[in-house]
Amino acid sequence: MRQMVFGFPEQLLRAWTIGMQCHFNFKRKAGFDNVVIAGMGGSAIGGDVVRTVLGEETTLPVLVWRDYQLPPGVNRKTLVFVSSCSGNTEEALSAYEETKRCSGQVVVITSGGKLAAMAQGDRIPLVLVPGGMPPRASIGFMSVPMLAVLYHLGLCRSYEADVHEASRLIERRRQYWWREAKRSARFLFNRWPIIYSLSRLLDVAAYRWQCQFNENAKVLAHWGCLPEASHNEIMGFGSAATPAPVLFGLVDRSTHPRTILRWRQMLKLIRGAYTRARLVRSEGRLPLARLLGIIVVGDLISVALAEQRGVDPIAILKIEQLKHDLGRKKG
Ligand code: F6R
């Protein structure tokens, strides 16, 4: 898993090329006024990256949808991406089936599986990405090609420079981030990580950190965002029932100065109820690099924690078992 995270800069460049090579003949070119991205887990987080980055500079509504059905309101002006890295996740397959009942234009993103076969059979535009890696390690493939497709459609500008910046940043910083990750993992041993995002650009990163702690390190984790968490969650600290967590605050240059002040004041109030608190600052210039960079920082901490706990960061037996068990049940 560490090698896969280290290979992320190359994945990003390849992902952009794959997206740019997809030339689809859409019936309603440039006629879309909203986007829905249907998928689960790591694939859905790829959608969140797209939603977040586009939200920095366009008003195009992008909805990431994690369920069997499609959201209400999908119409002929909706571009629907059905995204599943494996191509076999039942919620994504169900969402794909649902697209047949709606009038939106569908694009499938997958590395294969049933979804690729269905899209090919139905002659639905298909972005085929490389397989062989766990979906959560393929987040570049499950996000960047969508930006290229949207660019082809005239729905956003080219993100080529952004992808290159992100790739360069991660390549330059990965060794340093890995050393830091091992230090952070030492504090996390037998502790509950809580990740707060102090900027809306980084909300998806905080959620991604939580998922990576779950899937790679096999520990429970929790994410929230500030300022909101200081209006409710703060009350949960210090209860005897919860072990003292390690707090991470994810900060971006877009973070409001009063949110940093709020973080500091909050820490004073809950002193003694956490083990350690660390602010992690996003790096880079453009939003995509700032977001993906801090995602990689979290990926590396989760891998370092897995190594320290002696668990295999790749194995996700419970998730696979559940998919298998549900696959055998009708209804
Ligand atoms: C596994 C992972 C999971 C999957 C999820 C959906 O690495 O990240 O969260 O992404 O179970 O599977 P896919 O992405 O294949 O549709």
Short mmCIF file of N, CA, C and O in Angstrom, two decimals, residues 36 38 68-71 74-75 78-82 92-108 115 118 122 124:
data_model
loop_
_atom_site.label_atom_id
_atom_site.label_comp_id
_atom_site.label_asym_id
_atom_site.label_seq_id
_atom_site.Cartn_x
_atom_site.Cartn_y
_atom_site.Cartn_z
N VAL A 36 -24.30 14.29 -11.67
CA VAL A 36 -24.45 13.37 -10.55
C VAL A 36 -23.35 12.31 -10.68
O VAL A 36 -23.10 11.81 -11.78
N ALA A 38 -22.46 8.74 -9.13
CA ALA A 38 -22.97 7.65 -8.28
C ALA A 38 -21.87 6.63 -8.03
O ALA A 38 -21.25 6.15 -8.98
N TYR A 68 -28.36 2.96 -3.76
CA TYR A 68 -28.82 2.08 -4.84
C TYR A 68 -29.58 2.85 -5.91
O TYR A 68 -29.47 2.57 -7.08
N GLN A 69 -30.40 3.82 -5.43
CA GLN A 69 -31.21 4.57 -6.39
C GLN A 69 -30.46 5.83 -6.81
O GLN A 69 -29.50 6.22 -6.17
N LEU A 70 -30.95 6.45 -7.85
CA LEU A 70 -30.41 7.76 -8.22
C LEU A 70 -31.18 8.84 -7.46
O LEU A 70 -32.31 8.60 -7.01
N PRO A 71 -30.60 10.00 -7.32
CA PRO A 71 -31.33 11.06 -6.61
C PRO A 71 -32.53 11.53 -7.42
O PRO A 71 -32.52 11.42 -8.65
N VAL A 74 -33.07 13.86 -11.46
CA VAL A 74 -32.18 13.63 -12.62
C VAL A 74 -33.03 13.78 -13.88
O VAL A 74 -34.10 13.19 -13.99
N ASN A 75 -32.59 14.59 -14.81
CA ASN A 75 -33.37 14.77 -16.04
C ASN A 75 -32.44 14.81 -17.25
O ASN A 75 -31.25 14.52 -17.13
N THR A 78 -29.02 16.24 -17.09
CA THR A 78 -28.07 15.74 -16.08
C THR A 78 -27.05 14.81 -16.73
O THR A 78 -27.41 13.93 -17.50
N LEU A 79 -25.79 15.04 -16.38
CA LEU A 79 -24.74 14.10 -16.77
C LEU A 79 -24.50 13.19 -15.57
O LEU A 79 -24.17 13.67 -14.48
N VAL A 80 -24.70 11.90 -15.75
CA VAL A 80 -24.56 10.95 -14.63
C VAL A 80 -23.31 10.10 -14.84
O VAL A 80 -23.21 9.35 -15.82
N PHE A 81 -22.36 10.22 -13.92
CA PHE A 81 -21.23 9.30 -13.93
C PHE A 81 -21.58 8.15 -12.99
O PHE A 81 -21.95 8.39 -11.83
N VAL A 82 -21.46 6.93 -13.46
CA VAL A 82 -21.55 5.79 -12.55
C VAL A 82 -20.13 5.29 -12.38
O VAL A 82 -19.46 4.92 -13.35
N ALA A 92 -23.55 0.47 -7.07
CA ALA A 92 -23.23 1.15 -8.34
C ALA A 92 -23.93 0.45 -9.50
O ALA A 92 -24.43 1.11 -10.42
N LEU A 93 -24.00 -0.88 -9.44
CA LEU A 93 -24.68 -1.61 -10.52
C LEU A 93 -26.17 -1.27 -10.53
O LEU A 93 -26.78 -1.10 -11.59
N SER A 94 -26.72 -1.13 -9.33
CA SER A 94 -28.13 -0.77 -9.22
C SER A 94 -28.36 0.66 -9.75
O SER A 94 -29.31 0.92 -10.49
N ALA A 95 -27.45 1.57 -9.38
CA ALA A 95 -27.58 2.95 -9.89
C ALA A 95 -27.49 2.95 -11.41
O ALA A 95 -28.22 3.68 -12.09
N TYR A 96 -26.62 2.11 -11.94
CA TYR A 96 -26.50 2.03 -13.41
C TYR A 96 -27.83 1.57 -14.02
O TYR A 96 -28.29 2.14 -15.01
N GLU A 97 -28.43 0.55 -13.43
CA GLU A 97 -29.73 0.06 -13.93
C GLU A 97 -30.76 1.19 -13.89
O GLU A 97 -31.57 1.33 -14.79
N GLU A 98 -30.70 1.95 -12.80
CA GLU A 98 -31.66 3.07 -12.63
C GLU A 98 -31.50 4.11 -13.74
O GLU A 98 -32.46 4.80 -14.09
N THR A 99 -30.28 4.26 -14.24
CA THR A 99 -30.08 5.29 -15.27
C THR A 99 -30.92 4.97 -16.51
O THR A 99 -31.24 5.87 -17.28
N LYS A 100 -31.28 3.70 -16.67
CA LYS A 100 -32.08 3.35 -17.85
C LYS A 100 -33.48 3.93 -17.76
O LYS A 100 -34.17 4.07 -18.76
N ARG A 101 -33.90 4.20 -16.51
CA ARG A 101 -35.24 4.75 -16.33
C ARG A 101 -35.23 6.28 -16.31
O ARG A 101 -36.27 6.90 -16.23
N CYS A 102 -34.04 6.87 -16.33
CA CYS A 102 -34.01 8.34 -16.33
C CYS A 102 -33.47 8.81 -17.67
O CYS A 102 -32.91 8.03 -18.44
N SER A 103 -33.63 10.07 -17.95
CA SER A 103 -33.25 10.53 -19.27
C SER A 103 -31.87 11.17 -19.30
O SER A 103 -31.47 11.74 -20.31
N GLY A 104 -31.12 11.07 -18.20
CA GLY A 104 -29.79 11.69 -18.17
C GLY A 104 -28.79 10.98 -19.07
O GLY A 104 -28.98 9.82 -19.44
N GLN A 105 -27.73 11.67 -19.43
CA GLN A 105 -26.64 11.06 -20.20
C GLN A 105 -25.69 10.37 -19.24
O GLN A 105 -25.22 10.98 -18.28
N VAL A 106 -25.39 9.11 -19.49
CA VAL A 106 -24.59 8.32 -18.56
C VAL A 106 -23.17 8.12 -19.09
O VAL A 106 -22.98 7.90 -20.28
N VAL A 107 -22.21 8.20 -18.18
CA VAL A 107 -20.82 7.83 -18.47
C VAL A 107 -20.39 6.88 -17.35
O VAL A 107 -20.63 7.16 -16.18
N VAL A 108 -19.77 5.78 -17.71
CA VAL A 108 -19.32 4.81 -16.71
C VAL A 108 -17.81 4.93 -16.53
O VAL A 108 -17.07 5.06 -17.51
N LEU A 115 -19.85 -3.92 -14.50
CA LEU A 115 -20.23 -2.58 -14.96
C LEU A 115 -19.66 -2.30 -16.35
O LEU A 115 -20.37 -1.78 -17.22
N MET A 118 -21.63 -4.31 -18.84
CA MET A 118 -22.96 -3.74 -19.09
C MET A 118 -22.85 -2.49 -19.97
O MET A 118 -23.64 -2.31 -20.92
N ASP A 122 -24.49 -2.02 -23.63
CA ASP A 122 -25.51 -0.97 -23.85
C ASP A 122 -24.96 0.19 -24.68
O ASP A 122 -25.66 1.19 -24.87
N ILE A 124 -22.76 2.42 -23.83
CA ILE A 124 -22.71 3.62 -22.98
C ILE A 124 -21.25 4.08 -22.92
O ILE A 124 -20.34 3.25 -22.80
#
